[in-house]
Coordinates of C-alpha atoms in Angstrom, one line a residue:
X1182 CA 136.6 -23.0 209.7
X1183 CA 138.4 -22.1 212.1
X1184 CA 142.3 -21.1 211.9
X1185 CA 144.9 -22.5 214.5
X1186 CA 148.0 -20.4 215.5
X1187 CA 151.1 -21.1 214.3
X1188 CA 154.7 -20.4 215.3
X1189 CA 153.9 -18.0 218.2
X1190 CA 151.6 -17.9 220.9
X1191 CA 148.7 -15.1 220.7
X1192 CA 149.7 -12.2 222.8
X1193 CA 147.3 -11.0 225.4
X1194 CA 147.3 -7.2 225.0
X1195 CA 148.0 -5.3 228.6
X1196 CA 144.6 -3.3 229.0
X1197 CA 145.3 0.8 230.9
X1198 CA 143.3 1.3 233.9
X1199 CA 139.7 3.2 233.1
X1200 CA 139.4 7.0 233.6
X1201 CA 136.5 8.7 234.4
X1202 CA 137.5 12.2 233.8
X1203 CA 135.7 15.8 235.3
X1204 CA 136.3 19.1 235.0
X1205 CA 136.6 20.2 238.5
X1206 CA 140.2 20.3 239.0
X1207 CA 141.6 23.5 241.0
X1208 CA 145.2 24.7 241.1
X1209 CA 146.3 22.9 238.2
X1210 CA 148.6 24.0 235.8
X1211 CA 150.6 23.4 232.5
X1212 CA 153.6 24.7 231.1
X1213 CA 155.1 25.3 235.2
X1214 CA 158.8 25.2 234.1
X1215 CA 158.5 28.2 231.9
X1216 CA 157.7 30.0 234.8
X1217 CA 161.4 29.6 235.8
X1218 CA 162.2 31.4 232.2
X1219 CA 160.4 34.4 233.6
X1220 CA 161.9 34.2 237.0
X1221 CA 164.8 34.3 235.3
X1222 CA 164.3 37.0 233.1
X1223 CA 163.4 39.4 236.7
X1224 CA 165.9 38.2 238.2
X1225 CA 169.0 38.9 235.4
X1226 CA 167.1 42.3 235.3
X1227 CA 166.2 41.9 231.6
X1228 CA 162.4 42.7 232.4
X1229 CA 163.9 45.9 233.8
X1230 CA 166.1 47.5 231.3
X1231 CA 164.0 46.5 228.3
X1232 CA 161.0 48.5 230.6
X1233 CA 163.4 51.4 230.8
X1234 CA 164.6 51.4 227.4
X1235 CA 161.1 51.2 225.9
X1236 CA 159.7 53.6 228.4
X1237 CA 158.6 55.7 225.5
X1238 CA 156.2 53.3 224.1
X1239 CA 154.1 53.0 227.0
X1240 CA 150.9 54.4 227.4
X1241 CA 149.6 56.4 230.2
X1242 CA 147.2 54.2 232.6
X1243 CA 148.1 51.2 229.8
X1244 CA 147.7 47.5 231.9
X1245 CA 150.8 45.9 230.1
X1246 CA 154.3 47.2 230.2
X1247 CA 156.1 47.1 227.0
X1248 CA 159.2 45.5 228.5
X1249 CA 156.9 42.8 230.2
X1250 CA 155.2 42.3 226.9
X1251 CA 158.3 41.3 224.9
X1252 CA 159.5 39.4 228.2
X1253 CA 156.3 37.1 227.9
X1254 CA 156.5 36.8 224.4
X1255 CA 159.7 35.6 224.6
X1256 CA 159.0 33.0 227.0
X1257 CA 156.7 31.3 225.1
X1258 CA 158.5 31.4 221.9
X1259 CA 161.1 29.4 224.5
X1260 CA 158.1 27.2 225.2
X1261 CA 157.5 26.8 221.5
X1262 CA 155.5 29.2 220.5
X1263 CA 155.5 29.5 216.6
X1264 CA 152.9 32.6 216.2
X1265 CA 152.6 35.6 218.1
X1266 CA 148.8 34.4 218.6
X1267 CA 150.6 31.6 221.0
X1268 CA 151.1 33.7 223.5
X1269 CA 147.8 32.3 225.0
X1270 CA 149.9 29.6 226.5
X1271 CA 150.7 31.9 229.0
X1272 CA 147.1 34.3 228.7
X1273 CA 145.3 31.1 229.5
X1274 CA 147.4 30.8 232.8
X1275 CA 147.0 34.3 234.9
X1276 CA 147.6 31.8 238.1
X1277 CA 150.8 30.8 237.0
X1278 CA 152.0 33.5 234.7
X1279 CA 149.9 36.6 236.2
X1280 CA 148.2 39.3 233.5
X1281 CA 149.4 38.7 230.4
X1282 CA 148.9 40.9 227.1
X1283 CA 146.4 39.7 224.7
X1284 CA 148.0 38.8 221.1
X1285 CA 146.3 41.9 219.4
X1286 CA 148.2 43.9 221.9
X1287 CA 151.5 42.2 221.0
X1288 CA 150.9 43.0 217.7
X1289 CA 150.6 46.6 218.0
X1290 CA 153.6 46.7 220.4
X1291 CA 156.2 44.7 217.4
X1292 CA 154.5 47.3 215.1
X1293 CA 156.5 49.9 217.2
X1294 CA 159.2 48.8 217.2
X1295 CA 161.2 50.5 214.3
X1296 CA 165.0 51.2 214.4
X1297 CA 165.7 53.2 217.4
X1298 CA 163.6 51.2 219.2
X1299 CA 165.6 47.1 218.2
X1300 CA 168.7 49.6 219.2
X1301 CA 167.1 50.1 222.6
X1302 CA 166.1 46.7 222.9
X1303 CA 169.7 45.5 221.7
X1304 CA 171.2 48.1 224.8
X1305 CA 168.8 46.3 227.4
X1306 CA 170.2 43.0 226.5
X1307 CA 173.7 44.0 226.4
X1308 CA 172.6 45.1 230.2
X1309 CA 170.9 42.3 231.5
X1310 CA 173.8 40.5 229.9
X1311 CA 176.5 42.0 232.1
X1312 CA 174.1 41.1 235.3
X1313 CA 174.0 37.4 234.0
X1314 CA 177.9 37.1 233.4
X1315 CA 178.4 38.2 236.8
X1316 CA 175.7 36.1 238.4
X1317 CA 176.7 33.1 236.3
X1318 CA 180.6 33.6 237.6
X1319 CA 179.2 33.0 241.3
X1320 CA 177.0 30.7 240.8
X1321 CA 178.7 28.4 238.5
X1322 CA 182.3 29.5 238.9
X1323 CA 183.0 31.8 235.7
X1324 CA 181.4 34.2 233.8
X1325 CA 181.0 32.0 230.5
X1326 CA 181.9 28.7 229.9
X1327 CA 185.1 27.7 228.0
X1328 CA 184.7 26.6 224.2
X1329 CA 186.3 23.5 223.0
X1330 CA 187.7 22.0 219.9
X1331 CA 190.1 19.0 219.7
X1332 CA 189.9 18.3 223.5
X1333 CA 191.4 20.9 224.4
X1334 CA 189.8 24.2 225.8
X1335 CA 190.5 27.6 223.9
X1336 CA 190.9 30.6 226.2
X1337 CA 188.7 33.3 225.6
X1338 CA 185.6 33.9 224.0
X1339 CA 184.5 31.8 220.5
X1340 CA 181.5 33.7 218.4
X1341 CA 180.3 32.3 215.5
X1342 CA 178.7 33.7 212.3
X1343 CA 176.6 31.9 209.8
X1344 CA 173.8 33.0 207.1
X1345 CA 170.8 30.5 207.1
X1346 CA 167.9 30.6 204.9
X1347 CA 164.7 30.4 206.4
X1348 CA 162.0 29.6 203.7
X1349 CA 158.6 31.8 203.9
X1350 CA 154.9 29.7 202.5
X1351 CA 153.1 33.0 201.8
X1352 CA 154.0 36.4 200.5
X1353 CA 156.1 38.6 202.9
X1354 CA 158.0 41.8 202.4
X1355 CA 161.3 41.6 200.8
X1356 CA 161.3 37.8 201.0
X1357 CA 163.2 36.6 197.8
X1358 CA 164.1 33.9 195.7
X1359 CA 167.0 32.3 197.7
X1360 CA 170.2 30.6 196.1
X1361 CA 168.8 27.3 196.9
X1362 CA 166.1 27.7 195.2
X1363 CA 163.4 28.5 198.2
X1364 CA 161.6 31.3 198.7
X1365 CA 162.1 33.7 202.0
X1366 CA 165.1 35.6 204.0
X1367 CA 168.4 35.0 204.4
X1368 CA 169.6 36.2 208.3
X1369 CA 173.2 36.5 209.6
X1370 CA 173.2 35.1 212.2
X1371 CA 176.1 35.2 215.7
X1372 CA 176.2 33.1 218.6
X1373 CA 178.6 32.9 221.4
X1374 CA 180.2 28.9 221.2
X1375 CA 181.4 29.5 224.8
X1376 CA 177.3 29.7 226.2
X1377 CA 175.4 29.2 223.0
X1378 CA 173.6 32.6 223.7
X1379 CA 172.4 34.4 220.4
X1380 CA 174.2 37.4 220.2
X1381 CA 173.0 39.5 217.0
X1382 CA 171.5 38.8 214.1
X1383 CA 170.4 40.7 210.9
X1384 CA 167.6 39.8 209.0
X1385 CA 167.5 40.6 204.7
X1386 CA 166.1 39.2 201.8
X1387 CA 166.5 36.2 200.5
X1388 CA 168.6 37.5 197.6
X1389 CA 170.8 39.2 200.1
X1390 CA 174.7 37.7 199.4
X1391 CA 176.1 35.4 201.5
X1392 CA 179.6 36.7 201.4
X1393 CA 178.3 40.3 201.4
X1394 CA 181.1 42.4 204.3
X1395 CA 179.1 44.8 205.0
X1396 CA 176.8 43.3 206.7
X1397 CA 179.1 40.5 208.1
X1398 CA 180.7 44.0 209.8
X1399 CA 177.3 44.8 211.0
X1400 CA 176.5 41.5 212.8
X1401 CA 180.3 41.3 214.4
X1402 CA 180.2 44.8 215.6
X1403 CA 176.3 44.0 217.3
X1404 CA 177.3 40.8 218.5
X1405 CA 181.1 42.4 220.2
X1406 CA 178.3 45.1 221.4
X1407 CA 176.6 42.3 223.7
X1408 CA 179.8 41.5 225.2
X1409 CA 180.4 43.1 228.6
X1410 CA 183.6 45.2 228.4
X1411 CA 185.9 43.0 230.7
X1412 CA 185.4 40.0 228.3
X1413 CA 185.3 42.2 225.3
X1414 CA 188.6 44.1 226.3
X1415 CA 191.8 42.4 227.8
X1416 CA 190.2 38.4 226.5
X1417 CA 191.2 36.8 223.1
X1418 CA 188.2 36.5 220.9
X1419 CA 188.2 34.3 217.9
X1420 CA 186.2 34.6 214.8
X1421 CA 184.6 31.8 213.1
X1422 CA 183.0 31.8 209.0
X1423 CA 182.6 29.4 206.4
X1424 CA 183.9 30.6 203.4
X1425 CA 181.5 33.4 202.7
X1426 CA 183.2 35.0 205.6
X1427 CA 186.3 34.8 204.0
X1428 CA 186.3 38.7 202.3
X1429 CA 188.9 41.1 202.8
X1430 CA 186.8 43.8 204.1
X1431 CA 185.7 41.8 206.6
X1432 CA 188.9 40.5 207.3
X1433 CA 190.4 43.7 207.9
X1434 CA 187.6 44.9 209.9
X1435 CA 188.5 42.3 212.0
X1436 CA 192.2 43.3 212.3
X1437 CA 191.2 46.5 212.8
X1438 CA 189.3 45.9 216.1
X1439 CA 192.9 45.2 217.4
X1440 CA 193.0 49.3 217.5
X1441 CA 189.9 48.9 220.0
X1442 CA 191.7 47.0 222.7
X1443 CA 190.1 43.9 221.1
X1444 CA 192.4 40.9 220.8
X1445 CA 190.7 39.4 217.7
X1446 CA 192.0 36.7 215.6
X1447 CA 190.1 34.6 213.1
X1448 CA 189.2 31.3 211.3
X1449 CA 187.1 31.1 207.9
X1450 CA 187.1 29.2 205.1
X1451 CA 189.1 29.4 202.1
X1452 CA 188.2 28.2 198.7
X1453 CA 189.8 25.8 196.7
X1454 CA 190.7 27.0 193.4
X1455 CA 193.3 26.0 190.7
X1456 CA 195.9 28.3 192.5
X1457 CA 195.4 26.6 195.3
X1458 CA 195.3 22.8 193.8
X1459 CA 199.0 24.2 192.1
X1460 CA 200.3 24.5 195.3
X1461 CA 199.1 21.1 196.7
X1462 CA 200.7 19.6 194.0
X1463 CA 203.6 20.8 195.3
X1464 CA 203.4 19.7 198.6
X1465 CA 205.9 16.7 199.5
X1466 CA 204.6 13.9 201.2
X1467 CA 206.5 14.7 204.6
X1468 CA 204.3 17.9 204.7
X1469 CA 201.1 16.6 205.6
X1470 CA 200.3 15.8 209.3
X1471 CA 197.6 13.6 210.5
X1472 CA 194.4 15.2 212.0
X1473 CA 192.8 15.2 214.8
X1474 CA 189.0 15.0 215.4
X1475 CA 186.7 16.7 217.8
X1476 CA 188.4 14.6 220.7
X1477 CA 191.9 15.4 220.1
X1478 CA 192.6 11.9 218.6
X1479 CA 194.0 10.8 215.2
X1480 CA 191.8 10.7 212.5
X1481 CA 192.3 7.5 210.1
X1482 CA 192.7 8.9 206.0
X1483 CA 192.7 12.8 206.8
X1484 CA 195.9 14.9 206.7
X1485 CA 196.6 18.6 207.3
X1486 CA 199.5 20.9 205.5
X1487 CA 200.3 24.8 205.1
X1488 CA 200.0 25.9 201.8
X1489 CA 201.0 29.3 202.2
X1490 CA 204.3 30.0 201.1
X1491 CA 203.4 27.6 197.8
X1492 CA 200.8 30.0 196.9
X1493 CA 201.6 32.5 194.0
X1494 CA 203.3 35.7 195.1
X1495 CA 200.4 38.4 196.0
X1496 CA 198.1 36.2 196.8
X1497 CA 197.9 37.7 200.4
X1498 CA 198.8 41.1 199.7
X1499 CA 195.4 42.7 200.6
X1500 CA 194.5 40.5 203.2
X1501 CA 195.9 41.1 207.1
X1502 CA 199.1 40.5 207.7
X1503 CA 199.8 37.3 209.0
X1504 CA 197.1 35.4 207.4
X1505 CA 197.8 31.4 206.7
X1506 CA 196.2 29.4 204.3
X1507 CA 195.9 25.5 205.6
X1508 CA 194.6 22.8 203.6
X1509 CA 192.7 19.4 205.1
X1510 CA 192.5 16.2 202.9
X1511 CA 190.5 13.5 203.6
X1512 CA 188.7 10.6 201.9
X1513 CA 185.1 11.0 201.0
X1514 CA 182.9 9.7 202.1
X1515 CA 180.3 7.2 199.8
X1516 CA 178.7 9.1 197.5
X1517 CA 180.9 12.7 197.8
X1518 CA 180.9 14.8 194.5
X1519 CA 184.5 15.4 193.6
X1520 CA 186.0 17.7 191.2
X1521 CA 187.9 16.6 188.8
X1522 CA 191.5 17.5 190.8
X1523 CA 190.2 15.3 193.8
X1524 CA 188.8 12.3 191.1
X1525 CA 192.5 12.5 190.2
X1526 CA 194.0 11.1 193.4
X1527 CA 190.9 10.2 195.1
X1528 CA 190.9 12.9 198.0
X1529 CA 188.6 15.5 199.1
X1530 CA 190.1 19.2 199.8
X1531 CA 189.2 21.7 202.0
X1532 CA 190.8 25.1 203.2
X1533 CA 190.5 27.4 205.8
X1534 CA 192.3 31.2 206.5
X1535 CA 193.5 32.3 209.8
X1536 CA 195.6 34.9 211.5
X1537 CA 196.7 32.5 214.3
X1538 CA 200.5 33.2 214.5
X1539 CA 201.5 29.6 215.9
X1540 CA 199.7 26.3 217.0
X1541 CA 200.4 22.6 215.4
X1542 CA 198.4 22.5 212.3
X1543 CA 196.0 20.1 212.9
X1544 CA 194.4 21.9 215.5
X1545 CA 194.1 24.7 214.0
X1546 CA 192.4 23.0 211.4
X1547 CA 190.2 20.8 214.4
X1548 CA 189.1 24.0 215.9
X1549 CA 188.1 25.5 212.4
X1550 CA 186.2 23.0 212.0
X1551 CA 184.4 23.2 215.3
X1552 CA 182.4 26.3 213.6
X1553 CA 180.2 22.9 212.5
X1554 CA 178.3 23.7 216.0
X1555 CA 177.0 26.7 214.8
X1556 CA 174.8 24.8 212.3
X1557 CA 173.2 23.0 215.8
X1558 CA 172.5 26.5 217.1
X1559 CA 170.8 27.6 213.9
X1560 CA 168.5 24.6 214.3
X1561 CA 167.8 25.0 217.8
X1562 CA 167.1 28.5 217.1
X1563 CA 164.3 27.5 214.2
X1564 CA 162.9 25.2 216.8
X1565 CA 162.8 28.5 218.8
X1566 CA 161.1 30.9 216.8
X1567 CA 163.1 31.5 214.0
X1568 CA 161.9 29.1 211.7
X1569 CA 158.7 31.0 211.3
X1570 CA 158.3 34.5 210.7
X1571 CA 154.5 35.8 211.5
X1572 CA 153.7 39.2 209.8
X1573 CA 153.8 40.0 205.6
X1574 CA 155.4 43.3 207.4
X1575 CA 159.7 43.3 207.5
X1576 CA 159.6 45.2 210.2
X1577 CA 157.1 43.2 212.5
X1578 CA 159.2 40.0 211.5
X1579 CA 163.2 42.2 212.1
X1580 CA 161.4 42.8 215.6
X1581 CA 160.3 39.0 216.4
X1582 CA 164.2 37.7 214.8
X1583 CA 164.8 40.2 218.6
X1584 CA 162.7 38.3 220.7
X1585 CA 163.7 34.7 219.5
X1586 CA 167.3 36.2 220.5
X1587 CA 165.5 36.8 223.7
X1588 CA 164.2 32.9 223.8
X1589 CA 167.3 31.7 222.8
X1590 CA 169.0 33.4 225.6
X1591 CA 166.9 32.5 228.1
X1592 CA 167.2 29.1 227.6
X1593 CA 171.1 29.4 227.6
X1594 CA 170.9 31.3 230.6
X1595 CA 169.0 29.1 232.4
X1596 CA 171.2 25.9 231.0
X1597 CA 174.8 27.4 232.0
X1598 CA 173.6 29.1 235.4
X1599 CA 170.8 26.8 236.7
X1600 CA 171.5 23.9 235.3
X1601 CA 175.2 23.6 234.8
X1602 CA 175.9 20.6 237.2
X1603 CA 173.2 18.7 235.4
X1604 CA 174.9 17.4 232.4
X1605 CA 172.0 15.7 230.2
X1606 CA 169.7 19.3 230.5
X1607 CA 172.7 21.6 230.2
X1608 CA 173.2 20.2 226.8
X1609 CA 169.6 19.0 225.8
X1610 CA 168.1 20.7 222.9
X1611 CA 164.8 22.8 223.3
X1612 CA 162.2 19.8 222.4
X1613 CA 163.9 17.5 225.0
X1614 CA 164.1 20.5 227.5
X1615 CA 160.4 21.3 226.8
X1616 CA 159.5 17.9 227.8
X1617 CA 161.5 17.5 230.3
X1618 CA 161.5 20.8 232.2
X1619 CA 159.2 23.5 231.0
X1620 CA 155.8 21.1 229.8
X1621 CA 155.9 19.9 233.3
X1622 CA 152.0 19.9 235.1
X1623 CA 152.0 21.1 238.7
X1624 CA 149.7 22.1 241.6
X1625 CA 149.4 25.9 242.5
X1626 CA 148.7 26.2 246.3
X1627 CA 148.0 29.3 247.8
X1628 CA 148.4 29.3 251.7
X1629 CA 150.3 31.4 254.5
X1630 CA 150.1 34.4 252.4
X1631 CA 152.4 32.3 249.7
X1632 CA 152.1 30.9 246.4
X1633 CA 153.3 27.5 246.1
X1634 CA 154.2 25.3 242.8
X1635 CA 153.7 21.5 243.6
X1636 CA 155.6 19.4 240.9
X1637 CA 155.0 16.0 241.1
X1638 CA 156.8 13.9 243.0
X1639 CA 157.5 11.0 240.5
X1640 CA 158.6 12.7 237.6
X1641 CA 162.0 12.5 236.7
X1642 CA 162.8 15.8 236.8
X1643 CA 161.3 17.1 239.9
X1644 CA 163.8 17.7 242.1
X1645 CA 166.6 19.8 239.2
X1646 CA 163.7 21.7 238.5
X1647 CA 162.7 22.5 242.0
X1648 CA 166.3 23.3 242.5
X1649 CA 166.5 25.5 239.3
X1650 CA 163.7 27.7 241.2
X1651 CA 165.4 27.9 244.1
X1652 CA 168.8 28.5 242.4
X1653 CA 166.9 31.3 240.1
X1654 CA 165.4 32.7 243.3
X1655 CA 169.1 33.3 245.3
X1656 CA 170.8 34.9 241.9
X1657 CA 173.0 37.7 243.4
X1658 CA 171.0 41.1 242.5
X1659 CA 173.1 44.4 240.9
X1660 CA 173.2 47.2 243.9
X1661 CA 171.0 50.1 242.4

């Protein structure tokens, strides 16, 4: 029997064209854009001073340098490495990427590196760093971009801290049960909002505090370390936390770097307790301004106020002087989990700390909450090495959380200084940039005493990365 078609017609399916397929290619290559990451890396002179600051390390006759090691490791945890034993993305490649270690040698080189060593390492970024800022200000007009928050751009430099839990499958040393449950570490994390570079981060056990100021002071003094002194000195610098930031050691510490020539203010969160809830019930209705949202426009059924003068009498004693406690009201959204104060009237409380002197409230609160991008770098970051530590040894693992700063950086770099004026790859995240930029197959032609990288001509994304290379090749070089 046989069935007739109803409704629609059959669809003829559209047949590819037939391959016959050899292996007797020459010249070609994979993974050509991440060349440009180690360009890049020469050229800012991070090869160099991680060389000189690890000179210690290296071996007499030994093939590999340990500063081009870690450079080449780095690279392809940018490329997406997830294991040190990936490395062979580049290995595979001497044509393209020249003599590269093997992974056993990596391994033995992040076994070296103990605590004197990371400081080294964190001294030769700091220095390449400088280079960058000042090649970045003539090639793309300023040192570092401006942050933003409500429209509006905020002068001087935005950093950002966050703790992140990043869950370990196998046993590992001093991973912990974490306070969601998991089982792994628990980093502080820093990142610069004005170039999304990865300033400093701390790696602990799982167990390790959230709101714990000593090591908060720890990551803020590494991360103000990176900064070259004529944008550390002289430039205001905000602070951004969540709540767990929001202790008055750390607060202080913060005031304190006012005695450094630091112009410091900051922005954490605040929490909402029943001191806090008296005071909003004491708010008048005429209080309450409307907010704004990440453009600078009104945002329907969310209001900002000033709660500090309602609060009780001491309240701020041992915190800087100065600080302001705002409150935000909103309504939640379907599904929210509200206390019982906020079931009462049916909205959704949140409050935030700062030492800002002046600035119409809802701003304040908009660029507070602007700290939400710091949860976008963490991500990119665990799609960049961090979401997968390789050794059961802490140490081996506190040195690769270095080199993922490394990645990270590099891919910034390359974003604000070679591809600023292209706006879809200066803001891509890693997968899309892989894809797009550093995946990319091309032709190596030796000829005229040259090497040459053909791309092809039809991709998409030829001709900005072609002119990244060529923009990466004519970075102004530091007079030695």
């Amino acid at each position: 029997m046989i069935t007739a078609w109803k409704g629609t017609f059959q669809v003829k399916a559209t047949a590819r064209s037939s391959l016959v397929v050899s292996a007797d290619g020459r010249g070609v290559v994979s993974h050509a854009g991440s060349r440009l990451l180690a360009e890049l890396a020469d050229r800012a002179t991070l090869t160099g001073e991680l060389s000189r600051g690890l000179a210690g390390l290296a071996r007499a006759r030994a093939v590999h340098d340990p500063g081009r090691v870690l450079v080449d490791l780095a690279v392809a945890v940018a490329d997406g490495a997830q294991c040190i034993s990936d490395i062979a993305v580049l290995a595979d490649q001497p044509g393209l990427f020249g003599a590269v270690a093997s992974d056993s040698t990596v391994w033995r080189l992040l076994d070296q590196l103990d605590t004197p060593q990371l400081a080294a390492m964190a001294a030769a970024r700091a220095a390449a760093r400088e280079v960058v800022w000042a090649q970045r200000a003539e090639v793309a007009g300023a040192a570092v971009p401006a942050a933003g928050a409500a429209g509006q751009l905020l002068a001087g430099l935005v950093l950002d801290l966050d703790a992140s839990i990043v869950v370990c499958h196998s046993e590992k040393e001093s991973a912990a049960a974490t306070f969601k449950s998991t089982f792994g570490y628990h980093p502080i994390l820093a990142f610069c909002d004005n170039s999304g570079e990865f300033l400093a981060g701390l790696l602990r056990p799982g167990n390790a505090g959230a709101n714990t100021a000593a090591d908060h002071i720890t990551v803020l003094d590494q991360a103000l370390a990176q900064i070259p002194d004529a944008h550390r000195h002289g430039v205001p610098v905000l602070i951004r936390a969540d709540g767990a930031g929001c202790s008055k050691a750390f607060l202080a510490h913060i005031r304190s770097l006012r005695d450094q020539a630091v112009a410091t203010e900051f922005t954490v969160g605040w929490a909402v307790t029943g001191r806090e809830r008296d005071a909003i019930d004491k708010l008048p209705d005429t209080a309450w301004t409307d907010a704004i949202d990440a453009e600078g426009r009104p945002r329907d059924g969310a209001h900002v106020a000033e709660l500090t003068g309602l609060l009780p009498a001491g309240t701020l004693a041992d915190y800087p002087p100065g600080t302001r406690i705002l409150v935000r009201r909103e309504r939640p959204h379907p599904g929210a989990q509200l206390d019982a104060f906020e079931e009462r009237d049916g909205w959704r409380y949140q409050c935030l700390a700062t030492d800002t002197p002046a600035g119409q409230l809802a701003f304040l609160d908009a660029r507070h909450r602007a700290h939400a991008r710091v949860e976008d770098r963490i991500r990119c970051a665990k799609d960049t090495g961090l979401g997968r530590f390789p050794s059961r040894t802490f140490a081996i693992n506190a040195a690769w959380l270095t080199t993922v700063m490394l990645a990270v950086d590099l891919l910034a770099w390359t974003q604000t200084m070679l591809l600023h004026d292209q706006p879809a790859l200066a803001r891509a995240e890693p997968k899309t940039l892989r894809y797009r930029l550093l995946h990319v197959a091309a032709r190596l032609v030796r000829g005229g005493r040259r090497l040459r990288l053909r791309l092809d001509a039809n991709w998409p994304w030829a001709a900005q990365l072609a002119a990244a290379f060529s923009r990466c090749a004519a970075l102004p070089q530091p007079a030695r």
